[in-house]
XYZ file of C-alpha atoms in Angstrom:
347
model
C 6.983 89.729 -41.184
C 3.983 91.198 -39.381
C 1.797 88.345 -40.544
C 4.302 85.831 -39.337
C 4.447 87.470 -35.932
C 0.674 87.347 -35.666
C 0.254 83.689 -36.602
C 3.258 82.126 -34.948
C 3.239 81.589 -31.192
C 6.324 82.226 -29.108
C 8.690 79.293 -28.771
C 8.062 78.862 -25.060
C 4.324 78.696 -25.604
C 4.785 76.095 -28.354
C 6.855 73.998 -26.025
C 4.254 74.159 -23.287
C 1.460 73.319 -25.745
C 3.390 70.358 -27.133
C 4.261 69.011 -23.749
C 0.808 69.408 -22.260
C -0.969 66.595 -24.223
C 1.934 64.222 -23.728
C 1.947 64.687 -19.980
C -1.821 64.293 -19.750
C -1.698 61.142 -21.903
C 1.077 59.719 -19.779
C -0.872 60.370 -16.616
C -3.947 58.714 -18.115
C -1.951 55.586 -19.078
C -0.420 55.445 -15.619
C -3.880 55.682 -14.094
C -5.129 52.862 -16.298
C -2.176 50.640 -15.440
C -2.604 51.426 -11.757
C -6.312 50.741 -11.946
C -5.792 47.429 -13.769
C -3.145 46.127 -11.399
C -4.498 47.321 -8.059
C -8.285 47.286 -8.333
C -10.269 44.022 -8.415
C -13.725 43.818 -9.841
C -16.515 42.358 -7.673
C -16.745 39.285 -9.893
C -13.028 38.587 -9.473
C -13.310 38.913 -5.701
C -16.262 36.531 -5.546
C -14.551 33.977 -7.766
C -11.326 34.184 -5.748
C -13.238 33.734 -2.492
C -15.202 30.730 -3.763
C -12.061 29.077 -5.165
C -10.133 29.586 -1.932
C -13.080 28.371 0.144
C -13.443 25.239 -1.980
C -9.760 24.349 -1.701
C -9.826 25.001 2.041
C -12.972 22.926 2.499
C -11.461 19.914 0.724
C -8.307 20.151 2.829
C -10.313 20.422 6.042
C -12.497 17.445 5.088
C -9.491 15.227 4.357
C -7.831 16.283 7.601
C -11.077 15.634 9.505
C -11.390 12.132 8.040
C -7.787 11.340 8.963
C -8.290 12.716 12.492
C -11.450 10.636 12.967
C -9.742 7.443 11.812
C -6.781 8.013 14.112
C -9.030 8.932 17.044
C -11.036 5.711 16.720
C -8.110 3.426 15.812
C -5.614 4.315 18.557
C -7.651 2.885 21.505
C -8.003 -0.466 19.697
C -4.304 -0.530 18.795
C -3.442 0.092 22.462
C -5.215 -3.139 23.530
C -3.840 -5.192 20.649
C -1.635 -7.937 22.079
C 1.108 -7.183 19.609
C 0.650 -3.438 19.903
C 1.379 -1.263 16.900
C 4.064 -3.671 15.697
C 1.674 -6.627 15.859
C -0.772 -4.692 13.714
C 1.774 -4.887 10.897
C 2.975 -8.451 11.546
C 0.012 -10.523 12.806
C -1.452 -12.457 9.874
C -3.794 -14.990 11.494
C -7.526 -14.894 12.216
C -8.636 -11.767 14.014
C -9.607 -12.300 17.657
C -11.752 -9.386 18.789
C -14.132 -11.073 21.251
C -12.030 -10.105 24.267
C -11.868 -6.333 23.929
C -9.202 -6.115 26.636
C -6.692 -8.243 24.681
C -7.482 -8.347 20.972
C -5.319 -9.808 18.221
C -5.503 -8.305 14.765
C -3.153 -7.335 11.934
C -3.140 -6.337 8.272
C -0.409 -8.270 6.365
C -2.852 -10.646 4.643
C -5.310 -7.856 3.827
C -2.521 -5.715 2.447
C -1.215 -8.526 0.254
C -4.647 -9.410 -1.152
C -5.539 -5.765 -1.795
C -2.313 -4.999 -3.605
C -2.250 -8.228 -5.644
C -5.817 -7.868 -6.921
C -5.267 -4.193 -7.741
C -2.012 -4.892 -9.587
C -3.659 -7.652 -11.637
C -6.471 -5.264 -12.544
C -4.007 -2.554 -13.504
C -1.890 -4.873 -15.656
C -4.976 -5.969 -17.583
C -6.674 -2.569 -17.876
C -3.708 -0.362 -18.807
C -2.854 -1.906 -22.220
C -6.517 -2.177 -23.215
C -7.241 1.391 -22.139
C -4.182 2.644 -24.024
C -5.367 0.915 -27.203
C -8.849 2.400 -26.808
C -7.462 5.896 -26.236
C -5.146 5.691 -29.273
C -7.940 4.360 -31.482
C -10.454 7.031 -30.462
C -7.931 9.876 -30.782
C -6.141 8.843 -33.992
C -7.788 6.025 -35.939
C -11.547 6.094 -35.390
C -13.721 7.831 -38.015
C -14.971 11.221 -36.888
C -18.590 10.047 -36.802
C -17.745 7.057 -34.610
C -15.647 8.860 -31.977
C -18.507 10.202 -29.874
C -20.654 7.012 -29.884
C -17.689 4.780 -29.075
C -16.426 7.158 -26.406
C -19.904 7.240 -24.903
C -20.024 3.451 -24.742
C -16.679 3.299 -22.977
C -17.740 5.987 -20.510
C -20.946 4.067 -19.802
C -18.886 1.322 -18.174
C -18.132 3.753 -15.345
C -21.861 4.238 -14.710
C -22.572 0.554 -14.066
C -23.007 -0.078 -10.297
C -20.325 -2.220 -8.691
C -22.882 -4.744 -7.459
C -23.819 -5.450 -11.077
C -20.177 -6.178 -11.858
C -20.111 -8.420 -8.804
C -23.117 -10.420 -9.971
C -21.647 -10.727 -13.454
C -18.290 -11.893 -12.155
C -19.831 -14.338 -9.703
C -22.487 -15.899 -11.926
C -21.006 -15.561 -15.428
C -17.315 -14.712 -15.641
C -15.972 -16.994 -12.917
C -17.665 -20.207 -14.143
C -16.892 -19.315 -17.772
C -13.158 -19.096 -16.995
C -13.018 -22.416 -15.118
C -11.655 -24.298 -18.149
C -9.058 -21.598 -18.746
C -7.950 -21.779 -15.117
C -7.629 -25.566 -15.283
C -5.547 -25.302 -18.437
C -3.146 -22.810 -16.849
C -2.887 -24.925 -13.691
C -2.115 -28.039 -15.749
C 1.201 -26.664 -17.014
C 2.005 -23.836 -14.557
C 0.658 -25.227 -11.303
C 4.169 -25.499 -9.876
C 4.647 -21.737 -10.124
C 3.580 -19.904 -6.974
C 1.214 -17.552 -8.830
C -0.857 -20.456 -10.212
C -0.691 -23.042 -7.454
C -3.676 -24.234 -5.403
C -4.152 -25.352 -1.805
C -6.626 -27.491 0.109
C -8.824 -24.525 1.034
C -8.531 -22.704 -2.289
C -11.824 -22.015 -4.123
C -12.747 -24.520 -6.801
C -12.188 -23.758 -10.469
C -15.881 -24.389 -11.174
C -16.902 -21.288 -9.223
C -13.886 -19.207 -10.253
C -14.140 -17.095 -7.103
C -10.442 -16.333 -6.905
C -8.084 -13.364 -7.075
C -7.650 -13.747 -10.836
C -11.384 -13.297 -11.460
C -11.483 -10.380 -9.039
C -8.633 -8.714 -10.933
C -10.430 -9.106 -14.258
C -13.648 -7.626 -12.860
C -11.735 -4.700 -11.395
C -9.956 -4.203 -14.722
C -13.302 -3.747 -16.479
C -14.392 -1.319 -13.768
C -11.340 0.944 -13.981
C -10.968 0.710 -17.759
C -13.167 3.760 -18.598
C -11.294 5.967 -16.101
C -7.909 5.248 -17.676
C -9.161 5.339 -21.268
C -11.080 8.611 -20.887
C -8.209 10.391 -19.155
C -5.621 9.224 -21.694
C -7.837 10.111 -24.670
C -8.448 13.645 -23.401
C -4.694 14.202 -23.177
C -3.866 12.535 -26.498
C -6.226 14.806 -28.446
C -4.382 17.842 -27.012
C -1.153 16.934 -28.840
C 0.038 20.081 -30.671
C -0.948 19.814 -34.362
C 2.375 21.338 -35.358
C 4.263 18.350 -33.984
C 2.006 15.901 -35.815
C 2.284 17.822 -39.094
C 6.059 18.039 -38.753
C 6.326 14.281 -38.297
C 4.080 13.666 -41.298
C 6.107 16.116 -43.390
C 9.243 14.106 -42.612
C 7.560 10.996 -44.015
C 6.525 9.310 -40.749
C 3.761 6.704 -40.858
C 0.649 6.955 -38.709
C 2.123 4.652 -36.057
C 5.426 6.535 -36.075
C 3.550 9.797 -35.529
C 1.766 8.282 -32.551
C 4.972 6.797 -31.147
C 7.070 9.964 -31.579
C 4.537 12.707 -30.779
C 1.248 11.525 -29.258
C 2.583 9.028 -26.718
C 5.416 11.212 -25.370
C 3.073 14.186 -25.065
C 0.263 12.247 -23.364
C 2.252 9.810 -21.221
C 1.798 11.881 -18.063
C -1.985 11.879 -18.527
C -1.987 8.164 -19.201
C -0.069 7.487 -15.972
C -2.304 9.861 -14.026
C -5.409 8.063 -15.310
C -3.888 4.716 -14.377
C -3.266 5.904 -10.836
C -6.852 7.131 -10.602
C -7.977 3.678 -11.673
C -5.674 2.086 -9.116
C -7.228 4.244 -6.409
C -10.659 2.970 -7.446
C -9.428 -0.618 -7.389
C -7.867 -0.331 -3.930
C -11.139 0.724 -2.347
C -13.599 -1.481 -4.236
C -15.892 -3.423 -1.901
C -19.104 -4.963 -3.241
C -17.757 -6.449 -6.462
C -14.862 -8.190 -4.694
C -17.143 -9.193 -1.833
C -19.180 -11.231 -4.316
C -16.459 -12.394 -6.711
C -13.534 -13.380 -4.462
C -13.966 -16.123 -1.883
C -12.997 -14.769 1.574
C -9.828 -16.328 2.937
C -7.646 -15.407 5.894
C -4.374 -16.607 4.415
C -2.440 -14.825 1.701
C -0.150 -17.043 -0.358
C 0.561 -14.987 -3.528
C -1.543 -17.316 -5.699
C -3.954 -15.935 -8.284
C -6.072 -19.072 -7.910
C -6.501 -18.493 -4.174
C -9.170 -16.561 -2.317
C -8.463 -13.456 -0.323
C -9.757 -10.647 1.848
C -8.997 -7.029 1.038
C -9.219 -4.072 3.387
C -12.608 -3.079 2.037
C -14.166 -6.560 2.058
C -12.852 -7.269 5.570
C -14.553 -4.133 6.861
C -17.784 -5.022 5.044
C -17.765 -8.588 6.422
C -17.340 -7.300 9.981
C -20.199 -4.778 9.903
C -22.034 -6.732 12.603
C -19.210 -6.042 15.087
C -19.441 -2.283 14.823
C -21.852 -2.072 17.771
C -18.811 -2.252 20.034
C -16.492 0.744 19.791
C -13.342 -1.249 20.545
C -14.083 -3.932 17.935
C -15.038 -1.304 15.424
C -11.775 0.481 16.199
C -9.788 -2.551 15.016
C -11.419 -2.358 11.581
C -11.182 1.416 11.543
C -7.430 0.921 11.976
C -7.514 -1.178 8.809
C -9.449 1.609 7.106
C -6.782 4.058 8.223
C -4.130 1.966 6.483
C -6.206 1.905 3.294
C -6.534 5.684 3.576
C -2.755 6.042 3.875
C -2.184 3.573 1.035
C -4.210 5.700 -1.367
C -2.169 8.738 -0.351
C 1.059 6.875 -1.081
C -0.246 5.817 -4.498
C -1.215 9.399 -5.349
C 2.187 10.664 -4.212
C 3.958 8.137 -6.432
C 1.731 9.105 -9.359
C 2.513 12.787 -8.861
C 6.244 12.136 -8.803
C 6.053 10.068 -12.000
C 3.956 12.691 -13.790
C 6.315 15.449 -12.667
C 9.304 13.617 -14.116
C 7.468 13.047 -17.406
């Protein structure tokens, strides 16, 4: 009994001893949690500042560009004979010699820009989809990088080189094809010709411009779609294969649904490139004031119209008329991006 009394501590002391480590451990954990949630390391602060500054800078730059375009366009629109409404309805030759009463509008430019871009998109999207599916699912492992590099190299070719190729090679080479289409579909408005339409021998028409643009935007769409396709969860692919699906069925049921948003996003990026292309279309498509919905006709886009009128930019009022056209192109790209975002969000 004496030994037990000597070696055993009183109950209250045991309780205090047992509770002391627990309370100290709890306080240490609370301190760690508090430190982790409330204290930022210097590296985190620097990274957060740089990220916020970059996002703010981009927003300010876009707002500054829009403000500049509006500032320079409004004075010219005020002296337009048709006013702001005439800017959207006047489709004849621009008259900017008399800076007190100018006549200018964008319907023909808008039609040519949209038609050429749509033709390019309709040609490029299926081809880019096939390239992306092949590189992500069918190509041998050793051939993926070289083939992907070759496709990406198309984006590095300057637009003036595409323009020379389309003007000197592609257009004349397609003259027989254009004549064949016109022989049996000339009565359809998309393939009809007029007295001032470019000849088939030169091939400097909207159709050729659309094909050249399709080649130019092809690597953007293909690269974006491929990067999304390769991110398809392996579990979904393995599950489809385990159920006995063929390679094409796996792609149709797993890869395409998963990567459709990326494919659409890449297509809209390509469309944005097509809407603003200048030098290639300047050389490939014969300039024409009228817009008659024919692929075998010439045309003038927003970008080529501004490039053709560079000599008039010495006068602020004349330049303002073309800056107004640039403002509409600026807004058009915003609308395209907004539509793309809504489609991707739904997918």
